[in-house]
Amino acid sequence: MQKILNDIAAAMAQETERGKVADYIPQLAHVDPNQFGISVVLPDGQVFSAGDAKTAFSIQSISKVFTLTMALGKLGDAVWNKVGREPSGDPFNSIVQLEHEMGKPRNPFINAGAIAIVDAIMMGHQPKETLAEILQFVRFIADDNSIIFDHKVAESEMEHKDRNASLAHFMKSFGRIKHPVDNVLGTYFHQCSIAMNCEQLARAGQFLVSDGVNASTNTRVVSPQRARRINSLMMMCGHYDGSGEFAFRVGLPGKSGVGGGILVIAPGKASIAVWSPGLDTIGNSQLGTQALEMLVHKTGWSIFGK
Ligand code: GLN
């Protein structure tokens, strides 16, 4: 495994087409695009890494997997009254479909869906309390108390909130957002600002590899059925309007973020995190996807076969 990852990191270092760093969040525009990291955690807890796997980055939309997991814990199947579970085929920040479906987002991974989810887990609490809960949960699943928010990234996003604010207000007009919009957005931007490195992120994904149990810490996070369902959502919706392309090229449940990270689950086999800040036109990590394509080719881990 170490050799496979070294080979992938070496191949990625040669790439000149690295995509474009997200600059609609000014604080992310400063990130050096010439970075690449990859970590693989096996079910027995062994960790393999190559490249910049210990450099922290903004997990952005990958956080949506964690808040969905929390929401399912708090609300159970009532979550599906808040968001659907169909791929949207639209960009992550699209508003069009909300009008046709009474303000109900198609899935929990597009921005509108994640905003509705964080509103649901607030349950009348102040943003600070919900944020403490989110951070505690992420630290628990990653088994790492050093994970923190990057407040600068969250503030930068708050200053440029117009698109996400539109989504939230539009949903609120249908009675779908219960808390003040700015409180919901502040919470959402902070969850997205969580800074993690590839090793931490791959550890955090472990519960989705082994039927809901983090095998390293021997703790159950969710039921087997819930782990399977979260994986299926990642497969169908984790890369927005690039989900079909990702399934075609990689064939594993994955969730991307505009910080350039991707969390990928090979059920029963491994939790994988890759990071490279340059994005393709859809907003998914360009080299991250390429690296994963190489990894499944070398390991045969795609759920669709070799
Ligand atoms: N925080 C980002 C946003 O709301 C998350 C988007 C993403 O990672 N795709 O725009």
PDB file of C-alpha atoms and ligand atoms in Angstrom:
ATOM      1  CA  MET A   1       0.000   0.000   0.000  1.00  0.00           C
ATOM      2  CA  GLN A   2       2.814   2.425   0.846  1.00  0.00           C
ATOM      3  CA  LYS A   3       4.383   1.875  -2.565  1.00  0.00           C
ATOM      4  CA  ILE A   4       1.065   2.429  -4.323  1.00  0.00           C
ATOM      5  CA  LEU A   5       0.601   5.743  -2.511  1.00  0.00           C
ATOM      6  CA  ASN A   6       4.200   6.838  -3.157  1.00  0.00           C
ATOM      7  CA  ASP A   7       3.722   6.103  -6.863  1.00  0.00           C
ATOM      8  CA  ILE A   8       0.476   8.067  -6.949  1.00  0.00           C
ATOM      9  CA  ALA A   9       2.042  11.058  -5.158  1.00  0.00           C
ATOM     10  CA  ALA A  10       5.017  10.967  -7.544  1.00  0.00           C
ATOM     11  CA  ALA A  11       2.696  10.877 -10.575  1.00  0.00           C
ATOM     12  CA  MET A  12       0.649  13.789  -9.220  1.00  0.00           C
ATOM     13  CA  ALA A  13       3.782  15.871  -8.632  1.00  0.00           C
ATOM     14  CA  GLN A  14       4.431  15.664 -12.403  1.00  0.00           C
ATOM     15  CA  GLU A  15       0.999  17.010 -13.357  1.00  0.00           C
ATOM     16  CA  THR A  16       0.859  20.512 -14.730  1.00  0.00           C
ATOM     17  CA  GLU A  17      -2.933  20.691 -15.213  1.00  0.00           C
ATOM     18  CA  ARG A  18      -3.911  21.131 -11.587  1.00  0.00           C
ATOM     19  CA  GLY A  19      -7.287  22.908 -11.870  1.00  0.00           C
ATOM     20  CA  LYS A  20      -8.191  26.192 -10.241  1.00  0.00           C
ATOM     21  CA  VAL A  21      -8.286  27.035  -6.531  1.00  0.00           C
ATOM     22  CA  ALA A  22     -11.734  28.193  -5.306  1.00  0.00           C
ATOM     23  CA  ASP A  23     -11.586  31.970  -5.144  1.00  0.00           C
ATOM     24  CA  TYR A  24     -15.223  32.809  -4.442  1.00  0.00           C
ATOM     25  CA  ILE A  25     -14.198  32.330  -0.805  1.00  0.00           C
ATOM     26  CA  PRO A  26     -11.263  34.812  -0.722  1.00  0.00           C
ATOM     27  CA  GLN A  27      -9.558  33.066   2.184  1.00  0.00           C
ATOM     28  CA  LEU A  28      -9.285  29.879   0.088  1.00  0.00           C
ATOM     29  CA  ALA A  29      -7.787  31.737  -2.877  1.00  0.00           C
ATOM     30  CA  HIS A  30      -4.508  32.040  -0.904  1.00  0.00           C
ATOM     31  CA  VAL A  31      -3.921  28.280  -0.763  1.00  0.00           C
ATOM     32  CA  ASP A  32      -0.911  27.040  -2.753  1.00  0.00           C
ATOM     33  CA  PRO A  33      -2.255  24.810  -5.572  1.00  0.00           C
ATOM     34  CA  ASN A  34       0.988  22.814  -5.750  1.00  0.00           C
ATOM     35  CA  GLN A  35       0.041  20.542  -2.889  1.00  0.00           C
ATOM     36  CA  PHE A  36      -1.177  16.968  -2.876  1.00  0.00           C
ATOM     37  CA  GLY A  37      -1.832  14.543  -0.050  1.00  0.00           C
ATOM     38  CA  ILE A  38      -3.376  11.098   0.286  1.00  0.00           C
ATOM     39  CA  SER A  39      -4.119   8.820   3.249  1.00  0.00           C
ATOM     40  CA  VAL A  40      -5.607   5.345   3.410  1.00  0.00           C
ATOM     41  CA  VAL A  41      -6.867   3.792   6.641  1.00  0.00           C
ATOM     42  CA  LEU A  42      -7.510   0.034   6.593  1.00  0.00           C
ATOM     43  CA  PRO A  43     -10.215  -1.603   8.738  1.00  0.00           C
ATOM     44  CA  ASP A  44      -7.598  -2.719  11.283  1.00  0.00           C
ATOM     45  CA  GLY A  45      -6.606   0.926  11.792  1.00  0.00           C
ATOM     46  CA  GLN A  46      -3.320   0.879   9.862  1.00  0.00           C
ATOM     47  CA  VAL A  47      -2.663   4.240   8.211  1.00  0.00           C
ATOM     48  CA  PHE A  48      -0.690   4.775   5.008  1.00  0.00           C
ATOM     49  CA  SER A  49       0.045   8.254   3.652  1.00  0.00           C
ATOM     50  CA  ALA A  50       1.987  10.082   0.975  1.00  0.00           C
ATOM     51  CA  GLY A  51       2.561  13.703   0.006  1.00  0.00           C
ATOM     52  CA  ASP A  52       1.132  16.535   2.111  1.00  0.00           C
ATOM     53  CA  ALA A  53      -1.063  14.225   4.182  1.00  0.00           C
ATOM     54  CA  LYS A  54      -0.335  16.132   7.401  1.00  0.00           C
ATOM     55  CA  THR A  55      -1.200  19.586   6.059  1.00  0.00           C
ATOM     56  CA  ALA A  56      -4.587  20.801   7.264  1.00  0.00           C
ATOM     57  CA  PHE A  57      -7.087  22.148   4.742  1.00  0.00           C
ATOM     58  CA  SER A  58     -10.650  23.413   4.808  1.00  0.00           C
ATOM     59  CA  ILE A  59     -12.927  20.371   4.592  1.00  0.00           C
ATOM     60  CA  GLN A  60     -15.838  22.501   3.285  1.00  0.00           C
ATOM     61  CA  SER A  61     -18.638  20.314   1.911  1.00  0.00           C
ATOM     62  CA  ILE A  62     -17.136  17.092   3.245  1.00  0.00           C
ATOM     63  CA  SER A  63     -18.550  18.322   6.575  1.00  0.00           C
ATOM     64  CA  LYS A  64     -22.013  17.663   5.124  1.00  0.00           C
ATOM     65  CA  VAL A  65     -21.482  13.914   5.621  1.00  0.00           C
ATOM     66  CA  PHE A  66     -20.865  14.515   9.321  1.00  0.00           C
ATOM     67  CA  THR A  67     -23.830  16.840   9.883  1.00  0.00           C
ATOM     68  CA  LEU A  68     -26.113  14.448   7.980  1.00  0.00           C
ATOM     69  CA  THR A  69     -24.940  11.665  10.302  1.00  0.00           C
ATOM     70  CA  MET A  70     -25.720  13.857  13.319  1.00  0.00           C
ATOM     71  CA  ALA A  71     -29.132  14.808  11.913  1.00  0.00           C
ATOM     72  CA  LEU A  72     -30.027  11.139  11.395  1.00  0.00           C
ATOM     73  CA  GLY A  73     -29.060  10.503  15.007  1.00  0.00           C
ATOM     74  CA  LYS A  74     -31.280  13.312  16.272  1.00  0.00           C
ATOM     75  CA  LEU A  75     -34.263  13.085  13.920  1.00  0.00           C
ATOM     76  CA  GLY A  76     -34.115   9.567  12.495  1.00  0.00           C
ATOM     77  CA  ASP A  77     -36.103   9.140   9.295  1.00  0.00           C
ATOM     78  CA  ALA A  78     -37.782  12.536   9.831  1.00  0.00           C
ATOM     79  CA  VAL A  79     -34.634  13.899   8.132  1.00  0.00           C
ATOM     80  CA  TRP A  80     -36.255  12.886   4.846  1.00  0.00           C
ATOM     81  CA  ASN A  81     -39.058  15.384   5.412  1.00  0.00           C
ATOM     82  CA  LYS A  82     -36.370  18.090   5.337  1.00  0.00           C
ATOM     83  CA  VAL A  83     -34.307  16.932   2.348  1.00  0.00           C
ATOM     84  CA  GLY A  84     -34.684  14.362  -0.402  1.00  0.00           C
ATOM     85  CA  ARG A  85     -32.220  11.688  -1.462  1.00  0.00           C
ATOM     86  CA  GLU A  86     -32.012  12.092  -5.209  1.00  0.00           C
ATOM     87  CA  PRO A  87     -29.056  13.413  -7.184  1.00  0.00           C
ATOM     88  CA  SER A  88     -29.731  16.978  -8.298  1.00  0.00           C
ATOM     89  CA  GLY A  89     -27.797  17.137 -11.552  1.00  0.00           C
ATOM     90  CA  ASP A  90     -27.294  20.817 -10.739  1.00  0.00           C
ATOM     91  CA  PRO A  91     -24.298  22.729  -9.335  1.00  0.00           C
ATOM     92  CA  PHE A  92     -23.721  22.676  -5.567  1.00  0.00           C
ATOM     93  CA  ASN A  93     -25.060  26.198  -5.066  1.00  0.00           C
ATOM     94  CA  SER A  94     -28.012  25.993  -7.463  1.00  0.00           C
ATOM     95  CA  ILE A  95     -31.407  27.446  -6.539  1.00  0.00           C
ATOM     96  CA  VAL A  96     -33.516  26.374  -9.564  1.00  0.00           C
ATOM     97  CA  GLN A  97     -34.895  23.101  -8.263  1.00  0.00           C
ATOM     98  CA  LEU A  98     -36.053  24.594  -4.958  1.00  0.00           C
ATOM     99  CA  GLU A  99     -38.859  26.433  -6.715  1.00  0.00           C
ATOM    100  CA  HIS A 100     -40.251  23.266  -8.257  1.00  0.00           C
ATOM    101  CA  GLU A 101     -40.198  21.249  -5.034  1.00  0.00           C
ATOM    102  CA  MET A 102     -41.730  23.660  -2.489  1.00  0.00           C
ATOM    103  CA  GLY A 103     -38.336  24.684  -1.175  1.00  0.00           C
ATOM    104  CA  LYS A 104     -37.275  21.105  -0.357  1.00  0.00           C
ATOM    105  CA  PRO A 105     -33.656  20.427  -1.375  1.00  0.00           C
ATOM    106  CA  ARG A 106     -33.091  17.302  -3.426  1.00  0.00           C
ATOM    107  CA  ASN A 107     -30.396  15.887  -1.154  1.00  0.00           C
ATOM    108  CA  PRO A 108     -28.364  16.743   1.974  1.00  0.00           C
ATOM    109  CA  PHE A 109     -25.114  17.379   0.082  1.00  0.00           C
ATOM    110  CA  ILE A 110     -26.010  20.328  -2.132  1.00  0.00           C
ATOM    111  CA  ASN A 111     -25.678  23.633  -0.259  1.00  0.00           C
ATOM    112  CA  ALA A 112     -29.436  24.098   0.170  1.00  0.00           C
ATOM    113  CA  GLY A 113     -29.708  20.590   1.628  1.00  0.00           C
ATOM    114  CA  ALA A 114     -26.833  21.090   4.040  1.00  0.00           C
ATOM    115  CA  ILE A 115     -28.284  24.426   5.194  1.00  0.00           C
ATOM    116  CA  ALA A 116     -31.638  22.699   5.862  1.00  0.00           C
ATOM    117  CA  ILE A 117     -29.803  19.938   7.762  1.00  0.00           C
ATOM    118  CA  VAL A 118     -27.889  22.317  10.016  1.00  0.00           C
ATOM    119  CA  ASP A 119     -31.128  24.200  10.726  1.00  0.00           C
ATOM    120  CA  ALA A 120     -32.647  20.859  11.741  1.00  0.00           C
ATOM    121  CA  ILE A 121     -29.851  19.933  14.137  1.00  0.00           C
ATOM    122  CA  MET A 122     -29.891  23.374  15.830  1.00  0.00           C
ATOM    123  CA  MET A 123     -33.202  22.467  17.535  1.00  0.00           C
ATOM    124  CA  GLY A 124     -33.682  25.874  19.119  1.00  0.00           C
ATOM    125  CA  HIS A 125     -30.096  26.180  20.291  1.00  0.00           C
ATOM    126  CA  GLN A 126     -27.692  29.043  19.700  1.00  0.00           C
ATOM    127  CA  PRO A 127     -25.083  28.649  16.921  1.00  0.00           C
ATOM    128  CA  LYS A 128     -22.313  28.326  19.526  1.00  0.00           C
ATOM    129  CA  GLU A 129     -23.928  25.300  21.124  1.00  0.00           C
ATOM    130  CA  THR A 130     -24.559  23.568  17.801  1.00  0.00           C
ATOM    131  CA  LEU A 131     -21.016  24.300  16.675  1.00  0.00           C
ATOM    132  CA  ALA A 132     -19.622  22.814  19.866  1.00  0.00           C
ATOM    133  CA  GLU A 133     -21.682  19.701  19.192  1.00  0.00           C
ATOM    134  CA  ILE A 134     -20.515  19.447  15.565  1.00  0.00           C
ATOM    135  CA  LEU A 135     -16.861  19.831  16.557  1.00  0.00           C
ATOM    136  CA  GLN A 136     -17.247  17.304  19.358  1.00  0.00           C
ATOM    137  CA  PHE A 137     -18.769  14.803  16.930  1.00  0.00           C
ATOM    138  CA  VAL A 138     -16.007  15.256  14.341  1.00  0.00           C
ATOM    139  CA  ARG A 139     -13.344  14.909  17.049  1.00  0.00           C
ATOM    140  CA  PHE A 140     -15.079  11.760  18.285  1.00  0.00           C
ATOM    141  CA  ILE A 141     -15.258  10.016  14.910  1.00  0.00           C
ATOM    142  CA  ALA A 142     -11.684  11.042  14.016  1.00  0.00           C
ATOM    143  CA  ASP A 143     -10.506  10.173  17.551  1.00  0.00           C
ATOM    144  CA  ASP A 144      -8.570  13.449  17.582  1.00  0.00           C
ATOM    145  CA  ASN A 145      -9.220  16.360  19.939  1.00  0.00           C
ATOM    146  CA  SER A 146      -6.894  18.732  18.108  1.00  0.00           C
ATOM    147  CA  ILE A 147      -9.338  19.372  15.231  1.00  0.00           C
ATOM    148  CA  ILE A 148     -10.503  23.021  15.098  1.00  0.00           C
ATOM    149  CA  PHE A 149     -12.514  25.545  13.100  1.00  0.00           C
ATOM    150  CA  ASP A 150     -10.666  27.981  10.852  1.00  0.00           C
ATOM    151  CA  HIS A 151     -12.535  31.119  11.868  1.00  0.00           C
ATOM    152  CA  LYS A 152     -10.892  33.186   9.134  1.00  0.00           C
ATOM    153  CA  VAL A 153     -12.363  30.920   6.455  1.00  0.00           C
ATOM    154  CA  ALA A 154     -15.798  31.051   8.111  1.00  0.00           C
ATOM    155  CA  GLU A 155     -15.689  34.860   8.328  1.00  0.00           C
ATOM    156  CA  SER A 156     -14.513  35.132   4.742  1.00  0.00           C
ATOM    157  CA  GLU A 157     -17.513  33.067   3.662  1.00  0.00           C
ATOM    158  CA  MET A 158     -19.897  35.111   5.797  1.00  0.00           C
ATOM    159  CA  GLU A 159     -18.663  38.260   4.027  1.00  0.00           C
ATOM    160  CA  HIS A 160     -19.509  36.675   0.682  1.00  0.00           C
ATOM    161  CA  LYS A 161     -22.664  34.910   1.765  1.00  0.00           C
ATOM    162  CA  ASP A 162     -25.092  36.213  -0.862  1.00  0.00           C
ATOM    163  CA  ARG A 163     -25.670  32.999  -2.778  1.00  0.00           C
ATOM    164  CA  ASN A 164     -26.064  30.796   0.303  1.00  0.00           C
ATOM    165  CA  ALA A 165     -28.191  33.502   1.961  1.00  0.00           C
ATOM    166  CA  SER A 166     -30.490  33.436  -1.073  1.00  0.00           C
ATOM    167  CA  LEU A 167     -30.907  29.673  -0.750  1.00  0.00           C
ATOM    168  CA  ALA A 168     -31.676  29.978   2.964  1.00  0.00           C
ATOM    169  CA  HIS A 169     -34.168  32.823   2.547  1.00  0.00           C
ATOM    170  CA  PHE A 170     -35.880  31.044  -0.317  1.00  0.00           C
ATOM    171  CA  MET A 171     -36.312  27.900   1.809  1.00  0.00           C
ATOM    172  CA  LYS A 172     -37.489  30.016   4.746  1.00  0.00           C
ATOM    173  CA  SER A 173     -40.238  31.488   2.550  1.00  0.00           C
ATOM    174  CA  PHE A 174     -41.630  27.928   2.383  1.00  0.00           C
ATOM    175  CA  GLY A 175     -41.347  27.597   6.181  1.00  0.00           C
ATOM    176  CA  ARG A 176     -38.445  25.177   5.848  1.00  0.00           C
ATOM    177  CA  ILE A 177     -35.886  27.105   7.919  1.00  0.00           C
ATOM    178  CA  LYS A 178     -36.862  27.540  11.561  1.00  0.00           C
ATOM    179  CA  HIS A 179     -33.996  29.627  12.977  1.00  0.00           C
ATOM    180  CA  PRO A 180     -32.857  33.157  12.012  1.00  0.00           C
ATOM    181  CA  VAL A 181     -31.116  32.882   8.638  1.00  0.00           C
ATOM    182  CA  ASP A 182     -27.890  34.515   9.819  1.00  0.00           C
ATOM    183  CA  ASN A 183     -27.618  32.067  12.730  1.00  0.00           C
ATOM    184  CA  VAL A 184     -28.069  29.123  10.375  1.00  0.00           C
ATOM    185  CA  LEU A 185     -25.561  30.495   7.869  1.00  0.00           C
ATOM    186  CA  GLY A 186     -22.997  31.287  10.567  1.00  0.00           C
ATOM    187  CA  THR A 187     -23.251  27.700  11.779  1.00  0.00           C
ATOM    188  CA  TYR A 188     -23.069  26.312   8.245  1.00  0.00           C
ATOM    189  CA  PHE A 189     -19.986  28.378   7.344  1.00  0.00           C
ATOM    190  CA  HIS A 190     -18.209  27.259  10.513  1.00  0.00           C
ATOM    191  CA  GLN A 191     -18.945  23.579   9.880  1.00  0.00           C
ATOM    192  CA  CYS A 192     -17.453  24.047   6.392  1.00  0.00           C
ATOM    193  CA  SER A 193     -14.389  25.795   7.838  1.00  0.00           C
ATOM    194  CA  ILE A 194     -13.289  22.785   9.903  1.00  0.00           C
ATOM    195  CA  ALA A 195      -9.602  22.235   9.186  1.00  0.00           C
ATOM    196  CA  MET A 196      -8.367  18.659   8.903  1.00  0.00           C
ATOM    197  CA  ASN A 197      -5.510  16.872   7.194  1.00  0.00           C
ATOM    198  CA  CYS A 198      -5.823  13.731   5.069  1.00  0.00           C
ATOM    199  CA  GLU A 199      -4.946  11.404   7.943  1.00  0.00           C
ATOM    200  CA  GLN A 200      -7.540  12.917  10.258  1.00  0.00           C
ATOM    201  CA  LEU A 201     -10.181  12.888   7.549  1.00  0.00           C
ATOM    202  CA  ALA A 202      -9.539   9.280   6.558  1.00  0.00           C
ATOM    203  CA  ARG A 203      -9.833   8.281  10.225  1.00  0.00           C
ATOM    204  CA  ALA A 204     -13.109  10.186  10.505  1.00  0.00           C
ATOM    205  CA  GLY A 205     -14.498   8.139   7.613  1.00  0.00           C
ATOM    206  CA  GLN A 206     -13.695   4.793   9.204  1.00  0.00           C
ATOM    207  CA  PHE A 207     -17.184   4.204  10.605  1.00  0.00           C
ATOM    208  CA  LEU A 208     -18.540   4.124   7.053  1.00  0.00           C
ATOM    209  CA  VAL A 209     -16.104   1.344   6.082  1.00  0.00           C
ATOM    210  CA  SER A 210     -17.032  -1.192   8.766  1.00  0.00           C
ATOM    211  CA  ASP A 211     -20.857  -1.126   8.964  1.00  0.00           C
ATOM    212  CA  GLY A 212     -21.050   1.857  11.300  1.00  0.00           C
ATOM    213  CA  VAL A 213     -18.236   0.895  13.690  1.00  0.00           C
ATOM    214  CA  ASN A 214     -14.954   2.764  13.970  1.00  0.00           C
ATOM    215  CA  ALA A 215     -12.790  -0.351  14.110  1.00  0.00           C
ATOM    216  CA  SER A 216      -9.730   1.534  15.410  1.00  0.00           C
ATOM    217  CA  THR A 217     -11.486   2.756  18.521  1.00  0.00           C
ATOM    218  CA  ASN A 218     -13.981  -0.100  18.590  1.00  0.00           C
ATOM    219  CA  THR A 219     -16.925   2.304  18.923  1.00  0.00           C
ATOM    220  CA  ARG A 220     -20.228   2.131  17.106  1.00  0.00           C
ATOM    221  CA  VAL A 221     -21.149   5.446  15.474  1.00  0.00           C
ATOM    222  CA  VAL A 222     -24.267   4.417  13.510  1.00  0.00           C
ATOM    223  CA  SER A 223     -26.210   1.252  12.721  1.00  0.00           C
ATOM    224  CA  PRO A 224     -25.107  -0.882   9.738  1.00  0.00           C
ATOM    225  CA  GLN A 225     -28.210   0.194   7.825  1.00  0.00           C
ATOM    226  CA  ARG A 226     -27.453   3.873   8.403  1.00  0.00           C
ATOM    227  CA  ALA A 227     -23.829   3.484   7.305  1.00  0.00           C
ATOM    228  CA  ARG A 228     -24.995   1.786   4.122  1.00  0.00           C
ATOM    229  CA  ARG A 229     -27.504   4.553   3.415  1.00  0.00           C
ATOM    230  CA  ILE A 230     -24.963   7.334   3.979  1.00  0.00           C
ATOM    231  CA  ASN A 231     -22.591   5.561   1.584  1.00  0.00           C
ATOM    232  CA  SER A 232     -25.301   5.311  -1.051  1.00  0.00           C
ATOM    233  CA  LEU A 233     -26.003   9.042  -0.758  1.00  0.00           C
ATOM    234  CA  MET A 234     -22.298   9.783  -1.147  1.00  0.00           C
ATOM    235  CA  MET A 235     -22.243   7.592  -4.235  1.00  0.00           C
ATOM    236  CA  MET A 236     -25.223   9.279  -5.886  1.00  0.00           C
ATOM    237  CA  CYS A 237     -24.900  12.885  -4.692  1.00  0.00           C
ATOM    238  CA  GLY A 238     -21.405  13.402  -3.236  1.00  0.00           C
ATOM    239  CA  HIS A 239     -19.988  15.204  -6.262  1.00  0.00           C
ATOM    240  CA  TYR A 240     -23.059  17.255  -7.287  1.00  0.00           C
ATOM    241  CA  ASP A 241     -23.460  17.379 -11.058  1.00  0.00           C
ATOM    242  CA  GLY A 242     -20.158  15.510 -11.308  1.00  0.00           C
ATOM    243  CA  SER A 243     -21.459  12.468  -9.381  1.00  0.00           C
ATOM    244  CA  GLY A 244     -21.973  10.394 -12.527  1.00  0.00           C
ATOM    245  CA  GLU A 245     -18.481  11.190 -13.759  1.00  0.00           C
ATOM    246  CA  PHE A 246     -16.988  10.297 -10.367  1.00  0.00           C
ATOM    247  CA  ALA A 247     -18.861   6.971 -10.308  1.00  0.00           C
ATOM    248  CA  PHE A 248     -17.645   6.286 -13.824  1.00  0.00           C
ATOM    249  CA  ARG A 249     -14.009   7.062 -13.044  1.00  0.00           C
ATOM    250  CA  VAL A 250     -13.689   5.915  -9.414  1.00  0.00           C
ATOM    251  CA  GLY A 251     -16.792   3.892  -8.558  1.00  0.00           C
ATOM    252  CA  LEU A 252     -16.809   4.488  -4.811  1.00  0.00           C
ATOM    253  CA  PRO A 253     -18.941   6.587  -2.435  1.00  0.00           C
ATOM    254  CA  GLY A 254     -17.199   9.936  -2.077  1.00  0.00           C
ATOM    255  CA  LYS A 255     -17.768  13.463  -0.854  1.00  0.00           C
ATOM    256  CA  SER A 256     -15.861  16.419  -2.204  1.00  0.00           C
ATOM    257  CA  GLY A 257     -15.341  19.937  -0.883  1.00  0.00           C
ATOM    258  CA  VAL A 258     -14.233  23.174  -2.549  1.00  0.00           C
ATOM    259  CA  GLY A 259     -11.147  23.152  -0.308  1.00  0.00           C
ATOM    260  CA  GLY A 260      -9.926  20.397  -2.661  1.00  0.00           C
ATOM    261  CA  GLY A 261     -10.469  17.445  -0.330  1.00  0.00           C
ATOM    262  CA  ILE A 262     -12.359  14.234  -1.114  1.00  0.00           C
ATOM    263  CA  LEU A 263     -13.373  11.588   1.432  1.00  0.00           C
ATOM    264  CA  VAL A 264     -13.902   8.212  -0.193  1.00  0.00           C
ATOM    265  CA  ILE A 265     -15.205   4.968   1.292  1.00  0.00           C
ATOM    266  CA  ALA A 266     -14.334   1.532  -0.049  1.00  0.00           C
ATOM    267  CA  PRO A 267     -16.844  -0.479   2.039  1.00  0.00           C
ATOM    268  CA  GLY A 268     -15.121  -3.218   4.012  1.00  0.00           C
ATOM    269  CA  LYS A 269     -11.750  -2.205   2.594  1.00  0.00           C
ATOM    270  CA  ALA A 270     -10.580   1.327   3.396  1.00  0.00           C
ATOM    271  CA  SER A 271     -11.333   4.928   4.226  1.00  0.00           C
ATOM    272  CA  ILE A 272      -9.433   7.217   1.885  1.00  0.00           C
ATOM    273  CA  ALA A 273      -8.803  10.966   1.961  1.00  0.00           C
ATOM    274  CA  VAL A 274      -7.147  12.902  -0.843  1.00  0.00           C
ATOM    275  CA  TRP A 275      -6.443  16.589  -1.091  1.00  0.00           C
ATOM    276  CA  SER A 276      -5.245  18.889  -3.818  1.00  0.00           C
ATOM    277  CA  PRO A 277      -6.632  22.450  -3.862  1.00  0.00           C
ATOM    278  CA  GLY A 278      -7.055  22.861  -7.651  1.00  0.00           C
ATOM    279  CA  LEU A 279     -10.651  22.213  -8.742  1.00  0.00           C
ATOM    280  CA  ASP A 280     -12.272  21.164 -11.998  1.00  0.00           C
ATOM    281  CA  THR A 281     -15.050  23.306 -13.492  1.00  0.00           C
ATOM    282  CA  ILE A 282     -17.672  21.593 -11.298  1.00  0.00           C
ATOM    283  CA  GLY A 283     -15.761  22.338  -8.091  1.00  0.00           C
ATOM    284  CA  ASN A 284     -14.277  18.909  -7.360  1.00  0.00           C
ATOM    285  CA  SER A 285     -10.530  18.357  -6.829  1.00  0.00           C
ATOM    286  CA  GLN A 286      -8.888  17.744 -10.182  1.00  0.00           C
ATOM    287  CA  LEU A 287      -5.816  15.830  -9.014  1.00  0.00           C
ATOM    288  CA  GLY A 288      -7.732  14.285  -6.144  1.00  0.00           C
ATOM    289  CA  THR A 289     -10.043  12.562  -8.617  1.00  0.00           C
ATOM    290  CA  GLN A 290      -7.137  11.550 -10.832  1.00  0.00           C
ATOM    291  CA  ALA A 291      -5.302  10.063  -7.852  1.00  0.00           C
ATOM    292  CA  LEU A 292      -8.375   8.079  -6.825  1.00  0.00           C
ATOM    293  CA  GLU A 293      -8.734   6.753 -10.340  1.00  0.00           C
ATOM    294  CA  MET A 294      -5.158   5.472 -10.104  1.00  0.00           C
ATOM    295  CA  LEU A 295      -5.797   4.009  -6.645  1.00  0.00           C
ATOM    296  CA  VAL A 296      -8.841   1.967  -7.693  1.00  0.00           C
ATOM    297  CA  HIS A 297      -7.003   0.821 -10.799  1.00  0.00           C
ATOM    298  CA  LYS A 298      -4.120  -0.476  -8.659  1.00  0.00           C
ATOM    299  CA  THR A 299      -6.227  -1.933  -5.827  1.00  0.00           C
ATOM    300  CA  GLY A 300      -9.377  -3.134  -7.614  1.00  0.00           C
ATOM    301  CA  TRP A 301     -11.402  -1.416  -4.882  1.00  0.00           C
ATOM    302  CA  SER A 302     -14.173   0.059  -7.055  1.00  0.00           C
ATOM    303  CA  ILE A 303     -17.503  -1.448  -6.011  1.00  0.00           C
ATOM    304  CA  PHE A 304     -18.231  -2.089  -9.684  1.00  0.00           C
ATOM    305  CA  GLY A 305     -15.303  -4.450 -10.211  1.00  0.00           C
ATOM    306  CA  LYS A 306     -11.732  -4.204 -11.425  1.00  0.00           C
TER     307      LYS A 306
HETATM  308  N1  GLN B   1     -18.909  26.397   2.060  1.00  0.00           N
HETATM  309  C1  GLN B   1     -19.038  26.162   0.656  1.00  0.00           C
HETATM  310  C2  GLN B   1     -20.232  26.913   0.093  1.00  0.00           C
HETATM  311  O1  GLN B   1     -21.217  26.995   0.754  1.00  0.00           O
HETATM  312  C3  GLN B   1     -19.174  24.701   0.426  1.00  0.00           C
HETATM  313  C4  GLN B   1     -19.256  24.341  -1.034  1.00  0.00           C
HETATM  314  C5  GLN B   1     -18.507  23.093  -1.405  1.00  0.00           C
HETATM  315  O2  GLN B   1     -17.577  22.663  -0.752  1.00  0.00           O
HETATM  316  N2  GLN B   1     -18.879  22.553  -2.547  1.00  0.00           N
HETATM  317  O3  GLN B   1     -20.195  27.439  -0.980  1.00  0.00           O
END
